[in-house]
mmCIF file of C-alpha atoms in Angstrom:
data_model
loop_
_atom_site.group_PDB
_atom_site.id
_atom_site.type_symbol
_atom_site.label_atom_id
_atom_site.label_comp_id
_atom_site.label_asym_id
_atom_site.label_seq_id
_atom_site.Cartn_x
_atom_site.Cartn_y
_atom_site.Cartn_z
ATOM 1 C CA MET A 731 -12.370 0.237 4.999
ATOM 2 C CA SER A 732 -12.777 -3.292 6.293
ATOM 3 C CA GLY A 733 -12.384 -6.714 4.736
ATOM 4 C CA PHE A 734 -10.097 -7.972 2.003
ATOM 5 C CA LEU A 735 -11.012 -8.184 -1.642
ATOM 6 C CA ASP A 736 -8.317 -10.393 -3.111
ATOM 7 C CA THR A 737 -4.940 -12.065 -2.734
ATOM 8 C CA VAL A 738 -2.005 -10.387 -4.464
ATOM 9 C CA GLU A 739 1.181 -12.070 -5.614
ATOM 10 C CA SER A 740 4.359 -10.080 -5.041
ATOM 11 C CA GLY A 741 5.771 -10.581 -8.531
ATOM 12 C CA PRO A 742 6.202 -12.909 -11.546
ATOM 13 C CA LYS A 743 7.956 -15.448 -9.251
ATOM 14 C CA PRO A 744 6.351 -14.549 -5.934
ATOM 15 C CA GLU A 745 8.173 -15.153 -2.683
ATOM 16 C CA PHE A 746 5.248 -13.853 -0.654
ATOM 17 C CA TRP A 747 1.574 -12.886 -0.925
ATOM 18 C CA TYR A 748 -0.609 -10.289 0.796
ATOM 19 C CA GLY A 749 -4.267 -9.330 1.017
ATOM 20 C CA LEU A 750 -5.697 -6.364 -0.852
ATOM 21 C CA PRO A 751 -8.310 -4.432 1.184
ATOM 22 C CA TYR A 752 -11.707 -3.469 -0.147
ATOM 23 C CA GLY A 753 -11.705 -0.064 -1.770
ATOM 24 C CA TYR A 754 -8.239 -0.549 -3.283
ATOM 25 C CA LEU A 755 -7.512 -1.082 -6.967
ATOM 26 C CA GLN A 756 -4.330 -2.943 -7.878
ATOM 27 C CA LEU A 757 -2.397 -0.861 -10.401
ATOM 28 C CA ASP A 758 -0.650 -2.232 -13.448
ATOM 29 C CA LEU A 759 2.930 -0.989 -13.022
ATOM 30 C CA ARG A 760 3.802 -1.851 -16.633
ATOM 31 C CA PRO A 761 0.797 -0.875 -18.732
ATOM 32 C CA THR A 762 0.975 -1.129 -22.519
ATOM 33 C CA PRO A 763 0.330 1.955 -24.672
ATOM 34 C CA GLU A 764 -2.787 0.211 -25.964
ATOM 35 C CA GLY A 765 -4.014 -0.318 -22.408
ATOM 36 C CA ILE A 766 -3.575 3.360 -21.546
ATOM 37 C CA GLN A 767 -5.399 4.397 -24.710
ATOM 38 C CA GLU A 768 -8.296 2.091 -23.823
ATOM 39 C CA VAL A 769 -8.580 3.622 -20.333
ATOM 40 C CA ALA A 770 -8.620 7.104 -21.884
ATOM 41 C CA ARG A 771 -11.358 5.998 -24.289
ATOM 42 C CA GLN A 772 -13.449 4.620 -21.440
ATOM 43 C CA LEU A 773 -13.014 7.857 -19.466
ATOM 44 C CA ALA A 774 -14.268 9.899 -22.407
ATOM 45 C CA ALA A 775 -17.401 7.731 -22.541
ATOM 46 C CA LEU A 776 -18.308 8.223 -18.870
ATOM 47 C CA PRO A 777 -21.232 10.447 -17.818
ATOM 48 C CA GLU A 778 -20.198 14.030 -17.192
ATOM 49 C CA ASP A 779 -20.994 13.906 -13.455
ATOM 50 C CA VAL A 780 -18.315 11.238 -12.815
ATOM 51 C CA ARG A 781 -15.897 11.992 -15.647
ATOM 52 C CA ASP A 782 -13.974 14.699 -13.776
ATOM 53 C CA ARG A 783 -13.373 12.508 -10.733
ATOM 54 C CA ALA A 784 -12.306 9.574 -12.902
ATOM 55 C CA ASP A 785 -9.965 11.861 -14.844
ATOM 56 C CA GLN A 786 -8.335 12.959 -11.565
ATOM 57 C CA VAL A 787 -7.769 9.337 -10.606
ATOM 58 C CA PHE A 788 -6.324 8.585 -14.055
ATOM 59 C CA ARG A 789 -3.877 11.494 -13.797
ATOM 60 C CA LEU A 790 -2.932 10.351 -10.282
ATOM 61 C CA TYR A 791 -2.241 6.895 -11.718
ATOM 62 C CA SER A 792 0.151 8.450 -14.234
ATOM 63 C CA VAL A 793 1.979 10.298 -11.451
ATOM 64 C CA VAL A 794 2.257 7.152 -9.324
ATOM 65 C CA LEU A 795 3.661 5.161 -12.265
ATOM 66 C CA THR A 796 6.370 7.767 -12.844
ATOM 67 C CA LEU A 797 7.403 7.695 -9.183
ATOM 68 C CA LEU A 798 7.430 3.917 -8.781
ATOM 69 C CA ARG A 799 9.224 2.878 -11.950
ATOM 70 C CA SER A 800 12.553 3.890 -10.363
ATOM 71 C CA GLN A 801 11.881 1.840 -7.206
ATOM 72 C CA ASP A 802 11.802 -1.880 -6.490
ATOM 73 C CA VAL A 803 8.053 -1.903 -5.893
ATOM 74 C CA MET A 804 6.369 -5.302 -6.084
ATOM 75 C CA GLY A 805 2.787 -4.027 -5.955
ATOM 76 C CA CYS A 806 0.846 -0.797 -5.721
ATOM 77 C CA ALA A 807 -2.843 -0.110 -5.140
ATOM 78 C CA LEU A 808 -4.877 3.086 -5.196
ATOM 79 C CA GLY A 809 -7.552 3.462 -2.527
ATOM 80 C CA MET A 810 -10.636 5.661 -2.576
ATOM 81 C CA HIS A 811 -12.967 5.760 0.433
ATOM 82 C CA PRO A 812 -15.639 8.214 1.599
ATOM 83 C CA ASP A 813 -14.942 10.332 4.673
ATOM 84 C CA GLU A 814 -17.575 11.276 7.279
ATOM 85 C CA SER A 815 -19.067 13.885 4.947
ATOM 86 C CA GLY A 816 -19.131 11.522 1.980
ATOM 87 C CA GLU A 817 -16.234 13.163 0.164
ATOM 88 C CA PRO A 818 -13.701 10.735 -1.371
ATOM 89 C CA THR A 819 -10.309 10.375 0.282
ATOM 90 C CA LEU A 820 -7.347 8.964 -1.606
ATOM 91 C CA SER A 821 -4.477 6.774 -0.436
ATOM 92 C CA VAL A 822 -1.694 4.773 -2.043
ATOM 93 C CA LEU A 823 -0.638 1.352 -0.755
ATOM 94 C CA THR A 824 2.746 0.019 -1.874
ATOM 95 C CA VAL A 825 4.537 -3.235 -1.120
ATOM 96 C CA SER A 826 8.234 -3.549 -1.883
ATOM 97 C CA THR A 827 11.337 -5.501 -0.955
ATOM 98 C CA VAL A 828 14.751 -4.220 0.118
ATOM 99 C CA PRO A 829 17.686 -6.651 -0.324
ATOM 100 C CA THR A 830 20.251 -6.683 2.480
ATOM 101 C CA SER A 831 23.113 -8.345 0.544
ATOM 102 C CA GLY A 832 23.447 -11.291 2.915
ATOM 103 C CA ALA A 833 23.390 -9.222 6.102
ATOM 104 C CA HIS A 834 20.848 -9.973 8.830
ATOM 105 C CA PRO A 835 17.735 -8.065 7.676
ATOM 106 C CA GLU A 836 16.522 -7.141 11.184
ATOM 107 C CA ALA A 837 19.874 -5.561 12.048
ATOM 108 C CA VAL A 838 19.899 -3.694 8.727
ATOM 109 C CA LEU A 839 16.343 -2.456 9.257
ATOM 110 C CA LEU A 840 17.028 -1.123 12.754
ATOM 111 C CA GLN A 841 20.218 0.517 11.525
ATOM 112 C CA MET A 842 18.287 2.181 8.698
ATOM 113 C CA LEU A 843 15.807 3.533 11.236
ATOM 114 C CA GLY A 844 18.482 4.914 13.538
ATOM 115 C CA ASP A 845 20.256 3.832 16.681
ATOM 116 C CA GLY A 846 17.373 4.575 19.048
ATOM 117 C CA GLY A 847 15.370 1.939 20.873
ATOM 118 C CA THR A 848 12.035 0.448 19.911
ATOM 119 C CA GLY A 849 8.741 1.444 21.499
ATOM 120 C CA PRO A 850 6.066 4.167 21.248
ATOM 121 C CA ASP A 851 8.425 6.800 22.706
ATOM 122 C CA ASP A 852 11.045 6.070 20.049
ATOM 123 C CA GLY A 853 8.586 6.021 17.135
ATOM 124 C CA ILE A 854 9.437 2.436 16.161
ATOM 125 C CA VAL A 855 6.981 -0.160 17.442
ATOM 126 C CA PRO A 856 7.508 -3.930 17.209
ATOM 127 C CA VAL A 857 4.373 -5.823 16.227
ATOM 128 C CA GLU A 858 3.895 -9.579 16.090
ATOM 129 C CA LEU A 859 2.718 -10.788 12.689
ATOM 130 C CA PRO A 860 1.919 -14.297 11.427
ATOM 131 C CA VAL A 861 5.259 -14.304 9.551
ATOM 132 C CA GLY A 862 7.287 -12.969 12.493
ATOM 133 C CA THR A 863 8.128 -9.656 14.119
ATOM 134 C CA GLY A 864 7.561 -6.512 12.098
ATOM 135 C CA TYR A 865 8.396 -2.915 12.920
ATOM 136 C CA VAL A 866 5.912 -0.072 12.524
ATOM 137 C CA TRP A 867 6.736 3.601 12.183
ATOM 138 C CA GLU A 868 4.902 6.624 10.881
ATOM 139 C CA THR A 869 5.586 10.203 9.956
ATOM 140 C CA VAL A 870 3.859 13.348 8.733
ATOM 141 C CA ARG A 871 5.823 15.149 6.062
ATOM 142 C CA THR A 872 5.601 17.281 2.963
ATOM 143 C CA THR A 873 6.124 15.232 -0.151
ATOM 144 C CA VAL A 874 4.412 14.149 -3.353
ATOM 145 C CA ALA A 875 0.811 13.661 -2.253
ATOM 146 C CA PRO A 876 -1.589 10.971 -3.511
ATOM 147 C CA THR A 877 -3.800 13.554 -5.155
ATOM 148 C CA ALA A 878 -4.121 14.367 -8.817
ATOM 149 C CA PRO A 879 -2.156 17.409 -10.039
ATOM 150 C CA PRO A 880 -4.197 20.472 -11.013
ATOM 151 C CA GLU A 881 -5.538 20.653 -14.534
ATOM 152 C CA GLY A 882 -2.768 21.610 -16.928
ATOM 153 C CA GLN A 883 0.060 20.820 -14.488
ATOM 154 C CA ASP A 884 2.391 17.954 -15.341
ATOM 155 C CA GLU A 885 4.396 17.977 -12.115
ATOM 156 C CA PRO A 886 3.111 15.858 -9.200
ATOM 157 C CA ALA A 887 1.109 17.672 -6.559
ATOM 158 C CA GLU A 888 2.852 18.190 -3.222
ATOM 159 C CA GLY A 889 1.290 18.434 0.185
ATOM 160 C CA THR A 890 1.385 17.248 3.774
ATOM 161 C CA VAL A 891 0.766 13.520 4.033
ATOM 162 C CA TRP A 892 0.577 10.840 6.696
ATOM 163 C CA GLN A 893 2.912 7.966 5.881
ATOM 164 C CA GLY A 894 2.828 4.680 7.753
ATOM 165 C CA THR A 895 5.262 1.830 7.145
ATOM 166 C CA VAL A 896 5.649 -1.741 8.363
ATOM 167 C CA GLY A 897 9.067 -3.337 7.842
ATOM 168 C CA ILE A 898 9.209 -7.141 7.969
ATOM 169 C CA PRO A 899 12.708 -8.702 8.125
ATOM 170 C CA VAL A 900 12.969 -11.970 6.169
ATOM 171 C CA PRO A 901 16.175 -13.823 7.175
ATOM 172 C CA ARG A 902 15.729 -16.696 4.707
ATOM 173 C CA THR A 903 15.920 -14.342 1.719
ATOM 174 C CA SER A 904 18.140 -11.666 3.331
ATOM 175 C CA SER A 905 15.554 -9.011 2.541
ATOM 176 C CA ILE A 906 13.051 -6.663 4.129
ATOM 177 C CA ILE A 907 9.409 -6.533 3.037
ATOM 178 C CA THR A 908 7.950 -3.049 3.410
ATOM 179 C CA VAL A 909 4.237 -2.299 3.431
ATOM 180 C CA GLN A 910 3.576 1.434 3.162
ATOM 181 C CA LEU A 911 0.422 3.535 3.126
ATOM 182 C CA VAL A 912 0.316 7.239 2.259
ATOM 183 C CA THR A 913 -2.677 9.583 2.456
ATOM 184 C CA PRO A 914 -3.205 13.359 2.571
ATOM 185 C CA SER A 915 -6.147 12.818 4.966
ATOM 186 C CA LEU A 916 -4.221 13.416 8.205
ATOM 187 C CA GLU A 917 -7.418 13.375 10.252
ATOM 188 C CA LEU A 918 -7.997 9.744 9.238
ATOM 189 C CA ALA A 919 -4.541 8.529 10.305
ATOM 190 C CA ASP A 920 -5.986 6.176 12.939
ATOM 191 C CA ASP A 921 -8.192 4.490 10.349
ATOM 192 C CA TYR A 922 -5.406 4.168 7.805
ATOM 193 C CA ARG A 923 -3.017 2.859 10.463
ATOM 194 C CA GLY A 924 -5.493 0.059 11.069
ATOM 195 C CA VAL A 925 -5.636 -0.707 7.336
ATOM 196 C CA LEU A 926 -1.821 -0.730 7.169
ATOM 197 C CA LEU A 927 -1.532 -3.193 10.044
ATOM 198 C CA GLY A 928 -4.316 -5.300 8.574
ATOM 199 C CA VAL A 929 -2.430 -5.672 5.295
ATOM 200 C CA ALA A 930 0.819 -6.479 7.124
ATOM 201 C CA ARG A 931 -0.965 -9.279 9.007
ATOM 202 C CA THR A 932 -1.953 -10.931 5.727
ATOM 203 C CA VAL A 933 1.611 -11.250 4.418
ATOM 204 C CA THR A 934 2.348 -14.930 3.933
ATOM 205 C CA PHE A 935 5.063 -17.096 2.399
ATOM 206 C CA ALA A 936 2.589 -19.905 1.662
ATOM 207 C CA ASP A 937 0.721 -19.760 -1.638
ATOM 208 C CA PRO A 938 -2.950 -19.162 -0.631
ATOM 209 C CA ALA A 939 -4.032 -20.978 -3.803
ATOM 210 C CA ALA A 940 -2.249 -24.182 -2.784
ATOM 211 C CA PRO A 941 -4.667 -26.851 -1.450
ATOM 212 C CA ALA A 942 -2.788 -27.309 1.844
ATOM 213 C CA ALA A 943 -2.725 -23.562 2.531
ATOM 214 C CA ALA A 944 -6.408 -23.153 1.688
ATOM 215 C CA GLU A 945 -7.375 -26.061 3.954
ATOM 216 C CA ALA A 946 -5.291 -24.729 6.842
ATOM 217 C CA ARG A 947 -6.708 -21.248 6.406
ATOM 218 C CA GLY A 948 -10.314 -22.441 6.453
ATOM 219 C CA ALA A 949 -13.249 -20.131 6.020
ATOM 220 C CA THR A 950 -12.006 -17.364 8.328
ATOM 221 C CA GLY A 951 -8.520 -16.677 6.997
ATOM 222 C CA PRO A 952 -7.110 -13.278 6.054
ATOM 223 C CA PHE A 953 -8.104 -13.615 2.388
ATOM 224 C CA SER A 954 -11.723 -14.642 2.966
ATOM 225 C CA GLY A 955 -13.071 -11.182 3.800
ATOM 226 C CA SER A 956 -12.776 -11.689 7.551
ATOM 227 C CA GLY A 957 -11.608 -8.130 8.236
ATOM 228 C CA SER A 958 -8.701 -5.757 7.632
ATOM 229 C CA GLY A 959 -7.644 -5.542 11.242
ATOM 230 C CA THR A 960 -8.901 -1.997 11.707
ATOM 231 C CA GLU A 961 -10.568 -2.976 14.972
ATOM 232 C CA GLU A 962 -7.542 -4.799 16.392
ATOM 233 C CA GLY A 963 -5.191 -3.408 18.998
ATOM 234 C CA ASN A 964 -3.206 -0.295 18.108
ATOM 235 C CA PRO A 965 0.520 -0.727 18.920
ATOM 236 C CA PHE A 966 0.919 3.022 19.219
ATOM 237 C CA GLY A 967 -1.218 3.013 22.361
#
């Protein structure tokens, strides 16, 4: 789970961009009925040995769409990576914005997280990012899990998941960018925490496609496949 595959715009009129790690597929949050039918047709044509796994991913996609349509999510990607035994592990990466209605976004963020202090003992860790100070927190809870529901079940599957979040206050737009990663693979939390921080470090307000930004970034920038940050320092100690 290292390196970045592509640059992702945050919306039709993007105010920021971020890097998409290898192993993650950007989801279409507004697919057309024709597009869904085409995916179903392609699934039916797959070899039998991979059809079941692809069908699970497709059903997970449907669950994720239902959950995210009611939220102000700017982008969502589904990740699939092999664990130590070669079995696939699933995760969902979402990037969203939270407006603060003119209030200072950092104050709003800290108020949302509670009145405690910041630091490893308080569960909220400041981390310096290229765009400014972000705040990292994580939790383990029972919720809708990024796994496909059992065959014949329409309701989303529930389970215990690790959820990591980076909140980035943006004073100039009075908003908070949130980068969140959820996985049922609790034993891989350290790895996924590194991926989460790696994505947060790629957030930028400069269009990576612009000539000036590309020249300044050079050949080793965050969108050139230079690494996801999984080997960088862990703010949780």
